[in-house]
Amino acid sequence: MEKRIQKISGYVILFCAILLGIETAFHNQPKYLFFFEVLDILIIGYFTFEIIYRWRTKVFGMKEFIPALVGKLTERENATRQESSHQNMVIEESFWLLFDLMLVIMGYLSFLRHLFDHTEVIMILRMFRIFRIFRVFEVSNRLKDIEKKIFSVVPTIITFLALIFLIIYCYAIIGMYLYDFNSFRYIDFSNLYSAITGLFTLMTNDWAATLAELRDDDNVSSIVSEIYIISFFVFSVLITLNIFLAVMTSQIQEKLVKKIDTMNKKEDEILQSDMRQDEEIARLHDKLDQIIAEIDRLKTRK
């Protein structure tokens, strides 16, 4: 039953994605919108049934989700393979259950137009339907393997993002005091939020124009501006990115080594089991030969 519902859900997800594309072609024709709304109600009704079914059939409680997530992020060294596997299952199932529940709730809210004064809220709620297509990672076994690899590097990505944020935060405060809370054409140091967003844009975009503009500031030496911008680029992009790639590569290598070690251990266990079976067969043959020899001896006596 579970596999059948999972298969049906895959078809419904694909149908929903195709339907959203078709709906964009009729957005200026109100007479067709009622038809799409009816289909939306049917789709949300199905996913409501699916969530209830999954909630009733899952083998763990939602109260296990937070401990499992904390245990996975901290990566306890004393965790057994069985505990780690259970944590992965709890995190994966709980994540998709919460994800589907959020989409279903947004879908129901999108039908309650009389509760919202602004139509933009309805549009945003309906736009979130497109994210349901990501559930193909849940219903496809091949995509599940990719999903597991993605989730396995999430702690590293979170650590990397925290490091990037700390670097941007420090440079934002330094820049605000260095340039006397002034606003420039390419970057704004008038407040912390603008400075952080400006530096993030600077990190992912061309920084030559910003450097040229800061060089023209009469209150700060051009050398100081060059040191500030270039050092920020070096620390935020070159060094941090290389560290991130090195950590990711080492993690992948460690996982491959662990996987190879696990396979080697299984092979050793199989070989030892085969050797024990061969030894047992050899002992049985010896006993059989002794029995045959004893029978022959008894026959010769007669």
Coordinates of N, CA and C in Angstrom, one line a residue, residues 66-224:
I66 N 14.0 16.6 16.7 CA 15.0 17.5 17.2 C 16.2 16.8 17.8
P67 N 16.0 15.8 18.7 CA 17.2 15.1 19.2 C 18.0 14.4 18.0
A68 N 17.3 13.9 17.0 CA 18.1 13.3 15.9 C 18.8 14.3 15.1
L69 N 18.2 15.5 14.9 CA 18.9 16.6 14.2 C 20.1 17.1 14.9
V70 N 19.9 17.3 16.2 CA 21.1 17.7 17.1 C 22.2 16.7 17.1
G71 N 21.8 15.4 17.2 CA 22.8 14.4 17.2 C 23.6 14.3 15.9
K72 N 22.8 14.6 14.8 CA 23.5 14.5 13.4 C 24.4 15.7 13.2
L73 N 24.0 16.9 13.7 CA 24.8 18.1 13.5 C 26.1 18.0 14.4
T74 N 25.9 17.5 15.6 CA 27.1 17.4 16.5 C 28.0 16.2 16.1
E75 N 27.4 15.2 15.4 CA 28.2 14.0 15.0 C 29.0 13.4 16.1
R76 N 28.2 12.9 17.1 CA 28.8 12.2 18.2 C 29.6 11.0 17.8
E77 N 30.9 10.9 18.4 CA 31.8 9.9 18.0 C 31.4 8.5 18.5
N78 N 30.6 8.5 19.6 CA 30.2 7.2 20.2 C 28.9 6.7 19.7
A79 N 28.4 7.4 18.6 CA 27.1 6.9 18.0 C 27.4 5.7 17.2
T80 N 26.6 4.7 17.4 CA 26.7 3.4 16.7 C 26.2 3.6 15.2
R81 N 26.5 2.6 14.4 CA 26.0 2.6 13.0 C 24.4 2.6 13.0
Q82 N 23.9 1.8 13.9 CA 22.4 1.7 14.0 C 21.8 3.0 14.4
E83 N 22.4 3.7 15.4 CA 21.8 5.0 15.8 C 21.9 6.0 14.7
S84 N 23.1 6.0 14.0 CA 23.2 7.0 12.9 C 22.2 6.7 11.8
S85 N 22.0 5.5 11.5 CA 21.0 5.1 10.4 C 19.6 5.5 10.9
H86 N 19.3 5.3 12.1 CA 18.0 5.7 12.6 C 17.8 7.3 12.6
Q87 N 18.9 8.0 13.0 CA 18.8 9.4 12.9 C 18.6 9.9 11.5
N88 N 19.3 9.3 10.5 CA 19.1 9.7 9.2 C 17.7 9.5 8.7
M89 N 17.1 8.4 9.1 CA 15.7 8.1 8.7 C 14.7 9.0 9.3
V90 N 14.9 9.3 10.6 CA 14.0 10.3 11.3 C 14.1 11.7 10.7
I91 N 15.3 12.1 10.4 CA 15.5 13.5 9.9 C 14.9 13.6 8.5
E92 N 15.1 12.6 7.7 CA 14.6 12.6 6.3 C 13.1 12.5 6.3
E93 N 12.5 11.6 7.0 CA 11.0 11.5 7.0 C 10.4 12.7 7.6
S94 N 10.9 13.2 8.7 CA 10.3 14.3 9.4 C 10.4 15.6 8.5
F95 N 11.6 15.8 7.9 CA 11.7 16.9 7.0 C 10.7 17.0 5.9
W96 N 10.5 15.9 5.2 CA 9.6 15.8 4.1 C 8.1 15.9 4.6
L97 N 7.9 15.4 5.8 CA 6.5 15.5 6.4 C 6.2 17.0 6.7
L98 N 7.1 17.6 7.4 CA 6.9 19.1 7.7 C 6.9 19.9 6.4
F99 N 7.7 19.6 5.4 CA 7.7 20.3 4.2 C 6.3 20.2 3.5
D100 N 5.8 19.0 3.4 CA 4.5 18.8 2.8 C 3.4 19.4 3.6
L101 N 3.5 19.4 4.9 CA 2.5 20.0 5.8 C 2.4 21.5 5.6
M102 N 3.6 22.1 5.4 CA 3.7 23.6 5.2 C 3.0 23.9 3.9
L103 N 3.3 23.2 2.8 CA 2.7 23.5 1.5 C 1.2 23.3 1.5
V104 N 0.7 22.3 2.2 CA -0.7 22.0 2.3 C -1.4 23.2 3.0
I105 N -0.8 23.6 4.2 CA -1.4 24.7 4.9 C -1.4 26.0 4.1
M106 N -0.3 26.3 3.3 CA -0.3 27.4 2.4 C -1.4 27.3 1.4
G107 N -1.6 26.1 0.9 CA -2.6 25.9 -0.1 C -4.0 26.2 0.4
Y108 N -4.3 25.7 1.6 CA -5.6 26.1 2.2 C -5.8 27.6 2.4
L109 N -4.7 28.2 2.9 CA -4.8 29.6 3.1 C -5.0 30.4 1.8
S110 N -4.5 29.9 0.7 CA -4.6 30.6 -0.5 C -6.1 30.7 -1.0
F111 N -7.0 29.8 -0.5 CA -8.4 29.8 -0.8 C -9.2 30.7 0.1
L112 N -8.6 31.2 1.1 CA -9.3 32.1 2.1 C -9.0 33.6 1.7
R113 N -9.5 34.0 0.5 CA -9.2 35.3 0.1 C -9.8 36.4 0.9
H114 N -10.9 36.1 1.6 CA -11.6 37.1 2.4 C -10.8 37.5 3.6
L115 N -9.8 36.7 4.0 CA -9.0 36.9 5.2 C -7.9 37.9 5.0
F116 N -7.6 38.1 3.7 CA -6.4 38.9 3.4 C -6.8 40.2 2.6
D117 N -6.3 41.3 3.0 CA -6.6 42.6 2.4 C -5.8 42.8 1.1
H118 N -4.6 42.2 1.0 CA -3.7 42.4 -0.1 C -3.7 41.1 -1.0
T119 N -4.0 41.2 -2.3 CA -4.0 40.1 -3.2 C -2.6 39.5 -3.4
E120 N -1.5 40.3 -3.0 CA -0.2 39.8 -3.2 C 0.1 38.6 -2.3
V121 N -0.6 38.6 -1.1 CA -0.4 37.5 -0.2 C -0.9 36.2 -0.8
I122 N -2.0 36.3 -1.4 CA -2.6 35.1 -2.1 C -1.7 34.6 -3.2
M123 N -1.1 35.6 -4.0 CA -0.2 35.2 -5.1 C 1.1 34.5 -4.5
I124 N 1.6 35.0 -3.4 CA 2.8 34.4 -2.8 C 2.5 33.0 -2.3
L125 N 1.3 32.9 -1.7 CA 0.9 31.5 -1.2 C 0.8 30.5 -2.3
R126 N 0.2 31.0 -3.4 CA 0.0 30.1 -4.6 C 1.4 29.8 -5.3
M127 N 2.3 30.8 -5.2 CA 3.6 30.5 -5.8 C 4.4 29.4 -5.1
F128 N 4.1 29.2 -3.8 CA 4.8 28.2 -3.1 C 4.5 26.8 -3.6
R129 N 3.4 26.6 -4.4 CA 3.1 25.3 -4.9 C 4.2 24.7 -5.8
I130 N 5.0 25.6 -6.4 CA 6.0 25.1 -7.3 C 7.1 24.3 -6.6
F131 N 7.2 24.6 -5.3 CA 8.3 23.9 -4.5 C 7.9 22.4 -4.2
R132 N 6.6 22.1 -4.5 CA 6.2 20.7 -4.3 C 7.0 19.7 -5.3
I133 N 7.5 20.3 -6.4 CA 8.3 19.5 -7.3 C 9.5 18.9 -6.7
F134 N 10.0 19.5 -5.6 CA 11.2 19.0 -4.9 C 10.9 17.7 -4.3
R135 N 9.7 17.3 -4.1 CA 9.3 16.0 -3.5 C 9.7 14.8 -4.4
V136 N 10.1 15.1 -5.6 CA 10.6 14.0 -6.4 C 11.8 13.3 -5.8
F137 N 12.5 14.1 -4.9 CA 13.7 13.5 -4.2 C 13.2 12.4 -3.2
E138 N 11.9 12.5 -2.8 CA 11.4 11.6 -1.8 C 10.8 10.4 -2.5
V139 N 10.2 10.5 -3.6 CA 9.4 9.4 -4.3 C 10.3 8.6 -5.2
S140 N 11.5 9.1 -5.6 CA 12.4 8.4 -6.5 C 13.5 7.9 -5.8
N141 N 13.8 6.6 -5.9 CA 14.9 5.9 -5.2 C 16.3 6.5 -5.7
R142 N 16.4 6.7 -7.0 CA 17.6 7.2 -7.5 C 17.9 8.6 -7.0
L143 N 16.9 9.4 -7.0 CA 17.1 10.8 -6.5 C 17.3 10.8 -4.9
K144 N 16.8 9.8 -4.3 CA 17.0 9.7 -2.8 C 18.5 9.6 -2.5
D145 N 19.2 8.8 -3.3 CA 20.7 8.7 -3.1 C 21.3 10.1 -3.2
I146 N 20.9 10.9 -4.2 CA 21.5 12.2 -4.4 C 21.1 13.1 -3.2
E147 N 19.8 12.9 -2.7 CA 19.4 13.7 -1.5 C 20.2 13.4 -0.3
K148 N 20.5 12.1 -0.1 CA 21.3 11.7 1.1 C 22.7 12.3 1.0
K149 N 23.3 12.3 -0.2 CA 24.6 13.0 -0.3 C 24.5 14.4 0.0
I150 N 23.4 15.1 -0.5 CA 23.3 16.5 -0.2 C 23.1 16.8 1.3
F151 N 22.3 16.0 2.0 CA 22.1 16.1 3.4 C 23.3 15.8 4.2
S152 N 24.2 14.9 3.7 CA 25.4 14.6 4.4 C 26.4 15.7 4.5
V153 N 26.3 16.7 3.6 CA 27.2 17.8 3.6 C 26.6 19.1 4.2
V154 N 25.3 19.0 4.7 CA 24.6 20.2 5.2 C 25.4 20.8 6.4
P155 N 25.9 19.9 7.4 CA 26.6 20.5 8.5 C 27.8 21.3 8.1
T156 N 28.5 20.8 7.0 CA 29.7 21.6 6.5 C 29.3 22.9 5.9
I157 N 28.2 22.9 5.1 CA 27.7 24.1 4.5 C 27.2 25.1 5.5
I158 N 26.6 24.6 6.6 CA 26.2 25.6 7.7 C 27.4 26.2 8.3
T159 N 28.4 25.4 8.6 CA 29.6 25.9 9.2 C 30.3 27.0 8.2
F160 N 30.3 26.6 7.0 CA 30.9 27.6 6.0 C 30.1 28.9 5.9
L161 N 28.8 28.8 5.9 CA 28.0 30.0 5.9 C 28.1 30.8 7.2
A162 N 28.3 30.2 8.3 CA 28.5 30.9 9.6 C 29.9 31.6 9.5
L163 N 30.9 31.0 8.9 CA 32.2 31.6 8.8 C 32.1 32.8 7.8
I164 N 31.4 32.7 6.7 CA 31.2 33.8 5.8 C 30.5 35.0 6.5
F165 N 29.5 34.6 7.2 CA 28.7 35.7 7.9 C 29.6 36.4 8.9
L166 N 30.4 35.7 9.7 CA 31.3 36.4 10.6 C 32.3 37.3 10.0
I167 N 32.8 36.9 8.8 CA 33.8 37.7 8.1 C 33.0 39.0 7.6
I168 N 31.9 38.8 7.0 CA 31.1 40.0 6.5 C 30.7 40.9 7.6
Y169 N 30.3 40.3 8.7 CA 29.8 41.1 9.9 C 31.0 42.0 10.4
C170 N 32.2 41.4 10.5 CA 33.3 42.1 11.0 C 33.7 43.2 10.1
Y171 N 33.8 42.9 8.8 CA 34.2 43.9 7.8 C 33.1 45.0 7.7
A172 N 31.8 44.7 7.9 CA 30.8 45.7 7.8 C 30.9 46.7 8.9
I173 N 31.2 46.3 10.1 CA 31.4 47.2 11.3 C 32.7 48.0 11.0
I174 N 33.7 47.4 10.6 CA 35.0 48.1 10.3 C 34.7 49.2 9.2
G175 N 34.0 48.8 8.2 CA 33.7 49.8 7.1 C 32.9 50.9 7.5
M176 N 31.9 50.7 8.4 CA 31.0 51.7 8.9 C 31.8 52.8 9.6
Y177 N 32.7 52.4 10.5 CA 33.5 53.4 11.3 C 34.6 54.0 10.4
L178 N 35.1 53.1 9.5 CA 36.2 53.6 8.6 C 35.8 54.7 7.7
Y179 N 34.6 54.6 7.1 CA 34.0 55.5 6.2 C 32.9 56.4 6.8
D180 N 32.9 56.5 8.1 CA 32.1 57.5 8.8 C 30.6 57.4 8.5
F181 N 30.1 56.1 8.3 CA 28.7 55.9 8.1 C 28.2 56.6 6.9
N182 N 29.0 56.7 5.9 CA 28.6 57.4 4.6 C 28.0 56.4 3.6
S183 N 27.2 56.9 2.7 CA 26.6 56.0 1.7 C 27.3 56.4 0.3
F184 N 27.8 55.4 -0.4 CA 28.4 55.6 -1.7 C 27.5 55.0 -2.8
R185 N 27.9 55.2 -4.0 CA 27.1 54.8 -5.1 C 27.0 53.2 -5.2
Y186 N 28.1 52.6 -4.9 CA 28.2 51.1 -5.1 C 28.1 50.4 -3.8
I187 N 28.2 51.1 -2.6 CA 28.1 50.4 -1.3 C 27.7 51.4 -0.3
D188 N 26.9 50.9 0.7 CA 26.3 51.8 1.7 C 26.7 51.4 3.1
F189 N 27.4 52.3 3.7 CA 27.9 52.1 5.1 C 27.1 52.9 6.1
S190 N 25.9 53.3 5.8 CA 25.1 54.1 6.7 C 24.5 53.3 7.8
N191 N 24.3 52.0 7.6 CA 23.7 51.2 8.7 C 24.3 49.7 8.5
L192 N 24.1 48.9 9.5 CA 24.7 47.6 9.5 C 24.1 46.7 8.4
Y193 N 22.8 46.8 8.3 CA 22.1 45.9 7.3 C 22.6 46.2 5.9
S194 N 22.6 47.5 5.5 CA 23.1 47.9 4.2 C 24.6 47.6 4.0
A195 N 25.4 47.7 5.0 CA 26.8 47.3 4.9 C 27.0 45.8 4.7
I196 N 26.2 45.0 5.4 CA 26.3 43.6 5.2 C 25.9 43.2 3.8
T197 N 24.7 43.7 3.4 CA 24.2 43.3 2.0 C 25.2 43.9 0.9
G198 N 25.7 45.0 1.2 CA 26.7 45.6 0.2 C 27.9 44.8 0.1
L199 N 28.5 44.3 1.2 CA 29.7 43.5 1.2 C 29.4 42.1 0.6
F200 N 28.2 41.6 0.8 CA 27.8 40.3 0.2 C 27.8 40.4 -1.3
T201 N 27.2 41.6 -1.8 CA 27.1 41.8 -3.2 C 28.6 42.0 -3.7
L202 N 29.4 42.7 -3.0 CA 30.8 42.9 -3.3 C 31.5 41.6 -3.5
M203 N 31.2 40.6 -2.6 CA 31.9 39.3 -2.5 C 31.5 38.5 -3.8
T204 N 30.3 38.7 -4.3 CA 29.8 37.8 -5.4 C 29.8 38.6 -6.7
N205 N 30.3 39.8 -6.7 CA 30.3 40.6 -7.9 C 31.6 41.3 -8.1
D206 N 31.7 42.1 -9.1 CA 33.0 42.9 -9.4 C 33.2 43.9 -8.4
W207 N 34.4 43.9 -7.8 CA 34.7 44.9 -6.7 C 35.6 46.0 -7.2
A208 N 35.9 46.1 -8.5 CA 36.8 47.1 -8.9 C 36.2 48.5 -8.9
A209 N 34.9 48.6 -9.2 CA 34.2 49.9 -9.2 C 34.0 50.4 -7.8
T210 N 33.8 49.5 -6.8 CA 33.7 49.9 -5.4 C 35.0 50.4 -4.9
L211 N 36.1 49.7 -5.3 CA 37.4 50.1 -4.8 C 37.8 51.5 -5.4
A212 N 37.4 51.7 -6.7 CA 37.7 53.0 -7.3 C 36.9 54.1 -6.6
E213 N 35.7 53.9 -6.2 CA 34.9 54.9 -5.6 C 35.4 55.2 -4.2
L214 N 35.8 54.2 -3.4 CA 36.3 54.4 -2.1 C 37.7 55.1 -2.1
R215 N 38.5 54.9 -3.2 CA 39.7 55.6 -3.3 C 39.6 57.1 -3.3
D216 N 38.4 57.5 -3.9 CA 38.2 59.0 -4.0 C 37.7 59.6 -2.7
D217 N 37.5 58.8 -1.7 CA 37.0 59.4 -0.4 C 38.2 60.2 0.2
D218 N 37.9 61.4 0.5 CA 38.9 62.3 1.1 C 39.3 62.0 2.5
N219 N 38.4 61.4 3.3 CA 38.6 61.1 4.7 C 39.5 59.9 4.9
V220 N 39.6 59.0 3.9 CA 40.3 57.7 4.1 C 41.4 57.6 3.0
S221 N 42.6 57.2 3.4 CA 43.7 57.1 2.4 C 43.3 56.0 1.4
S222 N 43.8 56.1 0.2 CA 43.5 55.1 -0.9 C 44.2 53.8 -0.5
I223 N 45.3 53.9 0.2 CA 46.0 52.6 0.6 C 45.1 51.8 1.6
V224 N 44.5 52.5 2.5 CA 43.7 51.9 3.5 C 42.5 51.3 2.8

